[in-house]
Amino acid sequence: MSDSERVRTIIETQTGYQWTDHEEEANLVGILACSVRQKAIDKVYSRITRWNKWKSRRNLITFISGCILPADMEKFLKLFDIVFRMSELEKLPEMIRHYGVVTPASLFGDLKRMPSNDSIDDFWRITPHYSSDFEAFVPIQNGCDKFCTFCAVPYTRGREVSRPSAEIIQEAQQLVEQGYKSITLLGQNVNSYGLDKKGEELSFPQLLEAIGKMGEDSEREFWVYFTSPHPRDMTDEVVEMVARYRCLARQFHLPVQSGDDMVLIHMNRKHTVDKYRQIIHAVRRIIPEATIFTDIITGFSGETEEQHTNTRLMMEEFKYNMAYIAQYSPRPGAASSRWADDIAPDIKRRRYHELSNDLRKHALVHNTDMVGKSYRVLVTGHDRKPGYLSALTEGKIVCRFAATEVALIGKFTDIVITSATDFSVEGERVAVAELTTGN
Amino acid sequence: MTQPTTKIPLATQAITVQETRNLTPTAYVLRFDRHQREFLAGQHVILGIKDENNAREYSVYSGENDEYFEVLIKEVLEGDVSRRLKKLKPGTQLQMDGPLGFFTLRPNEINTARYMFIASGTGIAPFRSYVRSYPQLDYTLLHGVRYSNEAYERDQYHRDRYILCTTADTNGDFNGRVTDYLRQTTIDTATQYYLCGNVKMIHEAFEILAQKGVATENMHAEVYF
């Protein structure tokens, strides 16, 4: 989201192109790719094949950027008109203007090298056109040093580089002054923030503290989230900062990936289940009301039934509010792609359903416990149920309530929860939302 | 797990090969410029042929105080990078990313802890870097290979601290896998265990040590892929 907002800003302000929601009528189309899953890259090939067919019928320039492996990058150079690294975004208008005059082949040699973040500072300095007027994403870090074996990001985005804290705090402050209610600090491993500039830059807890103080000084109501932290660098200090400052939302997304130490070694996660357990205990001890989300990969190469059972036992122990569960698929470029994808699809599906059912059971207990209680929520839009609006609690539990006033969208209001399902709750509004700016 | 004392921000950079030192018909040490670049023993680098896509991770084999970087590489038939790196002449430029990684010793333990380093094959590389960097270490190095000629530069280690486990000949200190050795030996639960090598060995060793009462926080693993 943060990347696309910056790309849109550059295009709209420096090229004269205007945004359209209709792909069929566009003269400039592009993709910000994600290499985390092979499916996403497969979709890129499908989309560019279609666009290249359209070219015979109308004037169309295509571009691609984002998280791309060098091998895919070489193929994309043949398929797309413009290929660039996100750190080179400032050059995009020039590339578009020069389209048809020179090819981006001048970048070819550079693109084939291992990724570097030499120009990422330029990217961060671009003031984005935010796609929402109440929630925004602020990049605080680029790249990854962790080398999880299932992931290709270290090979596509390069090493961890922390954005200057002064820029982050300034962007967050401007968003708050503009009335934004939800700000998410983004990075591959947000809690490794500052470790690449030790002694010269704030640590992640210090960054949270600075944003927390800014929030207190502003006297405005807003929630700041961060995603996603890596368990290896997670400390009690981070949790304590969230507890100390009211604008730091009491919601933690803590990817665990597996509940088995052997699988975690195989994934090169650099943490054990016990280390992760200590983090969960710290969250529960310091902020009992916090919600906890996670990411899990099931059916990883060589995962035994016993190891899968250990993940289920972990879910039983930690009782997540939400888990993003993915069936393992090898990503070319990631270390695990060299190993056999030896868990049969039907077994992966069965394990996925078992974990999903475990999650549903625990989430329902959490959500049922909310019934009868009052919650502050941020109204995010129209709900699929006619006559209802959709909202999120501070803990990111989806909530809907009967209302049709569009003016409520992007505002806080109070809801008493009346019923619960596994992944959402329903409630009634108990107070008129504060509609003046700043709340 | 280990905590880094420092991390050095480094982008991809060109480095120059100084020499290649063959240890066996398939294993060799590649030495290249250090340019006063800082690193911590146990970290790895990513090496690739200049202007090409292929790159692989290799643990640093040299010590923190050496004036050069070295990596220990085993040539594998299906490994494009390892075969091509072996053929490089001195003066050839490579591209390198790093050093990076977290398989480092905890600084507050270096002078007081007792260590057991458990390696299979070229997994000995980070341990050689530890031993060269911290001569005062109280360690035992358990090295598992097939043949005794794969005891890469064993003269670098104190004779009483290096135990060679061989499976294909009987010229080592122990005939069998490192995991067989661990099963048969008394395990000190207060020792810090560092494991590096193939994932199968690490899984098996991890289970044996856990069964013998070693806490997971005293086991540290770096898997070679």
JSON list of C-alpha atoms in Angstrom, two decimals, chain A residues 25 46 64 93 142 188 194 204 264 311 366 391 419:
[
{"chain": "A", "resi": 25, "resn": "GLU", "atom": "CA", "xyz": [-9.38, 2.46, -20.48]},
{"chain": "A", "resi": 46, "resn": "SER", "atom": "CA", "xyz": [-1.10, -13.67, -16.79]},
{"chain": "A", "resi": 64, "resn": "ILE", "atom": "CA", "xyz": [6.58, -3.23, -13.27]},
{"chain": "A", "resi": 93, "resn": "PRO", "atom": "CA", "xyz": [8.51, 10.06, -15.08]},
{"chain": "A", "resi": 142, "resn": "ASN", "atom": "CA", "xyz": [13.31, -1.70, 3.57]},
{"chain": "A", "resi": 188, "resn": "GLN", "atom": "CA", "xyz": [9.81, -6.65, 6.76]},
{"chain": "A", "resi": 194, "resn": "GLY", "atom": "CA", "xyz": [17.76, 0.93, 13.76]},
{"chain": "A", "resi": 204, "resn": "PHE", "atom": "CA", "xyz": [12.45, 0.43, 17.49]},
{"chain": "A", "resi": 264, "resn": "LEU", "atom": "CA", "xyz": [11.65, -23.51, 12.70]},
{"chain": "A", "resi": 311, "resn": "THR", "atom": "CA", "xyz": [1.64, -26.37, 15.61]},
{"chain": "A", "resi": 366, "resn": "HIS", "atom": "CA", "xyz": [-12.52, -14.24, 22.26]},
{"chain": "A", "resi": 391, "resn": "ALA", "atom": "CA", "xyz": [-15.57, -1.04, 11.54]},
{"chain": "A", "resi": 419, "resn": "SER", "atom": "CA", "xyz": [-23.41, -10.92, 18.98]}
]
